[in-house]
mmCIF file of N, CA and C in Angstrom:
data_model
loop_
_atom_site.group_PDB
_atom_site.id
_atom_site.type_symbol
_atom_site.label_atom_id
_atom_site.label_comp_id
_atom_site.label_asym_id
_atom_site.label_seq_id
_atom_site.Cartn_x
_atom_site.Cartn_y
_atom_site.Cartn_z
ATOM 1 N N MET A 1 24.891 -10.018 49.149
ATOM 2 C CA MET A 1 24.981 -8.816 49.927
ATOM 3 C C MET A 1 25.989 -8.985 51.065
ATOM 4 N N TYR A 2 26.012 -10.171 51.668
ATOM 5 C CA TYR A 2 26.935 -10.411 52.772
ATOM 6 C C TYR A 2 28.381 -10.211 52.315
ATOM 7 N N PHE A 3 28.720 -10.754 51.141
ATOM 8 C CA PHE A 3 30.084 -10.602 50.631
ATOM 9 C C PHE A 3 30.438 -9.129 50.484
ATOM 10 N N TRP A 4 29.590 -8.377 49.784
ATOM 11 C CA TRP A 4 29.889 -6.962 49.543
ATOM 12 C C TRP A 4 29.875 -6.150 50.828
ATOM 13 N N ALA A 5 29.006 -6.530 51.764
ATOM 14 C CA ALA A 5 28.951 -5.818 53.043
ATOM 15 C C ALA A 5 30.253 -5.963 53.820
ATOM 16 N N HIS A 6 30.968 -7.049 53.575
ATOM 17 C CA HIS A 6 32.239 -7.274 54.262
ATOM 18 C C HIS A 6 33.449 -6.957 53.379
ATOM 19 N N ASN A 7 33.173 -6.344 52.249
ATOM 20 C CA ASN A 7 34.254 -5.966 51.335
ATOM 21 C C ASN A 7 34.039 -4.548 50.816
ATOM 22 N N GLY A 8 33.839 -3.620 51.737
ATOM 23 C CA GLY A 8 33.805 -2.214 51.379
ATOM 24 C C GLY A 8 32.454 -1.528 51.396
ATOM 25 N N TYR A 9 31.368 -2.269 51.594
ATOM 26 C CA TYR A 9 30.036 -1.661 51.594
ATOM 27 C C TYR A 9 29.259 -2.111 52.833
ATOM 28 N N PRO A 10 29.697 -1.720 54.020
ATOM 29 C CA PRO A 10 29.127 -2.258 55.259
ATOM 30 C C PRO A 10 27.651 -1.951 55.478
ATOM 31 N N LYS A 11 27.120 -0.931 54.854
ATOM 32 C CA LYS A 11 25.720 -0.578 55.106
ATOM 33 C C LYS A 11 24.730 -1.382 54.265
ATOM 34 N N LEU A 12 25.222 -2.328 53.463
ATOM 35 C CA LEU A 12 24.310 -3.147 52.666
ATOM 36 C C LEU A 12 23.473 -4.085 53.522
ATOM 37 N N ILE A 13 23.978 -4.428 54.698
ATOM 38 C CA ILE A 13 23.206 -5.270 55.606
ATOM 39 C C ILE A 13 23.108 -4.578 56.951
ATOM 40 N N THR A 14 22.009 -4.861 57.644
ATOM 41 C CA THR A 14 21.769 -4.186 58.922
ATOM 42 C C THR A 14 22.204 -5.007 60.115
ATOM 43 N N GLY A 15 22.461 -6.275 59.898
ATOM 44 C CA GLY A 15 22.769 -7.159 61.007
ATOM 45 C C GLY A 15 21.578 -8.021 61.370
ATOM 46 N N ASN A 16 20.421 -7.713 60.822
ATOM 47 C CA ASN A 16 19.231 -8.531 61.023
ATOM 48 C C ASN A 16 18.915 -9.200 59.693
ATOM 49 N N ALA A 17 19.412 -10.419 59.518
ATOM 50 C CA ALA A 17 19.304 -11.116 58.238
ATOM 51 C C ALA A 17 17.855 -11.283 57.784
ATOM 52 N N ASP A 18 16.952 -11.588 58.708
ATOM 53 C CA ASP A 18 15.551 -11.765 58.324
ATOM 54 C C ASP A 18 14.971 -10.502 57.704
ATOM 55 N N ASN A 19 15.261 -9.351 58.318
ATOM 56 C CA ASN A 19 14.761 -8.083 57.783
ATOM 57 C C ASN A 19 15.418 -7.742 56.452
ATOM 58 N N ASP A 20 16.729 -7.962 56.359
ATOM 59 C CA ASP A 20 17.445 -7.664 55.113
ATOM 60 C C ASP A 20 16.920 -8.516 53.964
ATOM 61 N N ILE A 21 16.733 -9.806 54.217
ATOM 62 C CA ILE A 21 16.238 -10.712 53.182
ATOM 63 C C ILE A 21 14.815 -10.343 52.791
ATOM 64 N N ALA A 22 13.988 -10.032 53.756
ATOM 65 C CA ALA A 22 12.603 -9.656 53.470
ATOM 66 C C ALA A 22 12.551 -8.384 52.628
ATOM 67 N N GLN A 23 13.387 -7.401 52.955
ATOM 68 C CA GLN A 23 13.389 -6.150 52.191
ATOM 69 C C GLN A 23 13.902 -6.377 50.776
ATOM 70 N N LEU A 24 14.964 -7.155 50.633
ATOM 71 C CA LEU A 24 15.497 -7.442 49.304
ATOM 72 C C LEU A 24 14.468 -8.204 48.471
ATOM 73 N N ALA A 25 13.815 -9.185 49.073
ATOM 74 C CA ALA A 25 12.787 -9.949 48.355
ATOM 75 C C ALA A 25 11.647 -9.038 47.918
ATOM 76 N N LYS A 26 11.251 -8.122 48.778
ATOM 77 C CA LYS A 26 10.176 -7.177 48.428
ATOM 78 C C LYS A 26 10.616 -6.295 47.267
ATOM 79 N N ASP A 27 11.826 -5.755 47.336
ATOM 80 C CA ASP A 27 12.324 -4.877 46.279
ATOM 81 C C ASP A 27 12.435 -5.602 44.938
ATOM 82 N N MET A 28 12.752 -6.901 44.987
ATOM 83 C CA MET A 28 12.944 -7.664 43.762
ATOM 84 C C MET A 28 11.654 -8.294 43.242
ATOM 85 N N GLY A 29 10.567 -8.131 43.979
ATOM 86 C CA GLY A 29 9.300 -8.684 43.536
ATOM 87 C C GLY A 29 9.203 -10.187 43.722
ATOM 88 N N THR A 30 9.960 -10.722 44.665
ATOM 89 C CA THR A 30 9.957 -12.155 44.918
ATOM 90 C C THR A 30 8.624 -12.574 45.525
ATOM 91 N N THR A 31 8.040 -13.617 44.954
ATOM 92 C CA THR A 31 6.815 -14.184 45.500
ATOM 93 C C THR A 31 6.964 -15.694 45.554
ATOM 94 N N VAL A 32 6.514 -16.285 46.624
ATOM 95 C CA VAL A 32 6.554 -17.732 46.833
ATOM 96 C C VAL A 32 7.944 -18.292 46.513
ATOM 97 N N GLY A 33 8.982 -17.574 46.946
ATOM 98 C CA GLY A 33 10.341 -18.053 46.786
ATOM 99 C C GLY A 33 10.932 -17.917 45.395
ATOM 100 N N ALA A 34 10.253 -17.236 44.492
ATOM 101 C CA ALA A 34 10.776 -17.080 43.130
ATOM 102 C C ALA A 34 10.808 -15.608 42.748
ATOM 103 N N THR A 35 11.854 -15.228 42.025
ATOM 104 C CA THR A 35 11.999 -13.859 41.541
ATOM 105 C C THR A 35 12.088 -13.894 40.024
ATOM 106 N N PRO A 36 11.211 -13.160 39.345
ATOM 107 C CA PRO A 36 11.331 -13.100 37.889
ATOM 108 C C PRO A 36 12.717 -12.572 37.502
ATOM 109 N N PHE A 37 13.384 -13.260 36.592
ATOM 110 C CA PHE A 37 14.755 -12.917 36.219
ATOM 111 C C PHE A 37 14.917 -11.452 35.837
ATOM 112 N N LEU A 38 14.009 -10.914 35.083
ATOM 113 C CA LEU A 38 14.136 -9.538 34.609
ATOM 114 C C LEU A 38 13.955 -8.505 35.715
ATOM 115 N N TRP A 39 13.533 -8.925 36.892
ATOM 116 C CA TRP A 39 13.320 -7.992 37.999
ATOM 117 C C TRP A 39 14.530 -7.869 38.911
ATOM 118 N N TYR A 40 15.535 -8.706 38.728
ATOM 119 C CA TYR A 40 16.715 -8.662 39.593
ATOM 120 C C TYR A 40 17.380 -7.294 39.588
ATOM 121 N N LYS A 41 17.669 -6.769 38.404
ATOM 122 C CA LYS A 41 18.407 -5.511 38.291
ATOM 123 C C LYS A 41 17.688 -4.378 39.006
ATOM 124 N N ASN A 42 16.420 -4.177 38.696
ATOM 125 C CA ASN A 42 15.682 -3.084 39.341
ATOM 126 C C ASN A 42 15.558 -3.302 40.844
ATOM 127 N N GLY A 43 15.351 -4.543 41.255
ATOM 128 C CA GLY A 43 15.238 -4.841 42.680
ATOM 129 C C GLY A 43 16.528 -4.584 43.431
ATOM 130 N N LEU A 44 17.652 -5.001 42.843
ATOM 131 C CA LEU A 44 18.943 -4.737 43.480
ATOM 132 C C LEU A 44 19.240 -3.248 43.527
ATOM 133 N N ASN A 45 18.924 -2.538 42.451
ATOM 134 C CA ASN A 45 19.122 -1.087 42.450
ATOM 135 C C ASN A 45 18.286 -0.423 43.529
ATOM 136 N N GLN A 46 17.037 -0.829 43.649
ATOM 137 C CA GLN A 46 16.159 -0.228 44.651
ATOM 138 C C GLN A 46 16.695 -0.493 46.057
ATOM 139 N N TYR A 47 17.130 -1.716 46.308
ATOM 140 C CA TYR A 47 17.669 -2.068 47.627
ATOM 141 C C TYR A 47 18.940 -1.275 47.938
ATOM 142 N N THR A 48 19.887 -1.254 46.997
ATOM 143 C CA THR A 48 21.148 -0.568 47.262
ATOM 144 C C THR A 48 20.977 0.945 47.314
ATOM 145 N N ASN A 49 20.060 1.483 46.526
ATOM 146 C CA ASN A 49 19.798 2.921 46.591
ATOM 147 C C ASN A 49 19.272 3.316 47.958
ATOM 148 N N ARG A 50 18.536 2.418 48.583
ATOM 149 C CA ARG A 50 17.985 2.697 49.911
ATOM 150 C C ARG A 50 19.108 2.912 50.922
ATOM 151 N N VAL A 51 20.230 2.259 50.733
ATOM 152 C CA VAL A 51 21.355 2.432 51.658
ATOM 153 C C VAL A 51 22.427 3.343 51.061
ATOM 154 N N TYR A 52 22.035 4.123 50.098
ATOM 155 C CA TYR A 52 22.769 5.217 49.455
ATOM 156 C C TYR A 52 24.057 4.856 48.739
ATOM 157 N N TYR A 53 24.174 3.664 48.227
ATOM 158 C CA TYR A 53 25.332 3.346 47.404
ATOM 159 C C TYR A 53 25.086 3.633 45.930
ATOM 160 N N GLY A 54 23.922 4.111 45.590
ATOM 161 C CA GLY A 54 23.638 4.403 44.185
ATOM 162 C C GLY A 54 23.458 3.143 43.368
ATOM 163 N N GLN A 55 23.818 3.204 42.115
ATOM 164 C CA GLN A 55 23.594 2.095 41.202
ATOM 165 C C GLN A 55 24.650 1.011 41.393
ATOM 166 N N PHE A 56 24.659 0.388 42.535
ATOM 167 C CA PHE A 56 25.618 -0.649 42.888
ATOM 168 C C PHE A 56 25.554 -1.817 41.908
ATOM 169 N N TYR A 57 24.366 -2.177 41.475
ATOM 170 C CA TYR A 57 24.184 -3.337 40.585
ATOM 171 C C TYR A 57 25.002 -3.210 39.311
ATOM 172 N N THR A 58 25.183 -2.017 38.796
ATOM 173 C CA THR A 58 25.892 -1.853 37.534
ATOM 174 C C THR A 58 27.337 -2.311 37.632
ATOM 175 N N LEU A 59 27.856 -2.496 38.840
ATOM 176 C CA LEU A 59 29.204 -3.000 39.015
ATOM 177 C C LEU A 59 29.288 -4.505 38.816
ATOM 178 N N LEU A 60 28.144 -5.185 38.947
ATOM 179 C CA LEU A 60 28.125 -6.628 38.818
ATOM 180 C C LEU A 60 27.974 -7.026 37.357
ATOM 181 N N LYS A 61 28.706 -8.001 36.945
ATOM 182 C CA LYS A 61 28.648 -8.468 35.566
ATOM 183 C C LYS A 61 28.117 -9.893 35.533
ATOM 184 N N PHE A 62 27.141 -10.130 34.686
ATOM 185 C CA PHE A 62 26.591 -11.485 34.514
ATOM 186 C C PHE A 62 26.985 -12.007 33.158
#
C-alpha cells in the first residue's frame, strides 16, 4: 500500500500505519498474523473500495 500511495493513489494510507495495517488485516481476515491465501483478493478489494479507488486489486498481477 505504501508504494501505491506514493505512486498515484495517495488516499490508500492515512498516515497512521498502525490503523492502516489493522484495517487491512481486518478486511483480509488476518488472524494471529496469518491471512488465508484465498482471502487476499476480497480483502484488498474491500480495503481499496473504502478509499474509493474501486477494484484496485484487479490491476495487480500474481
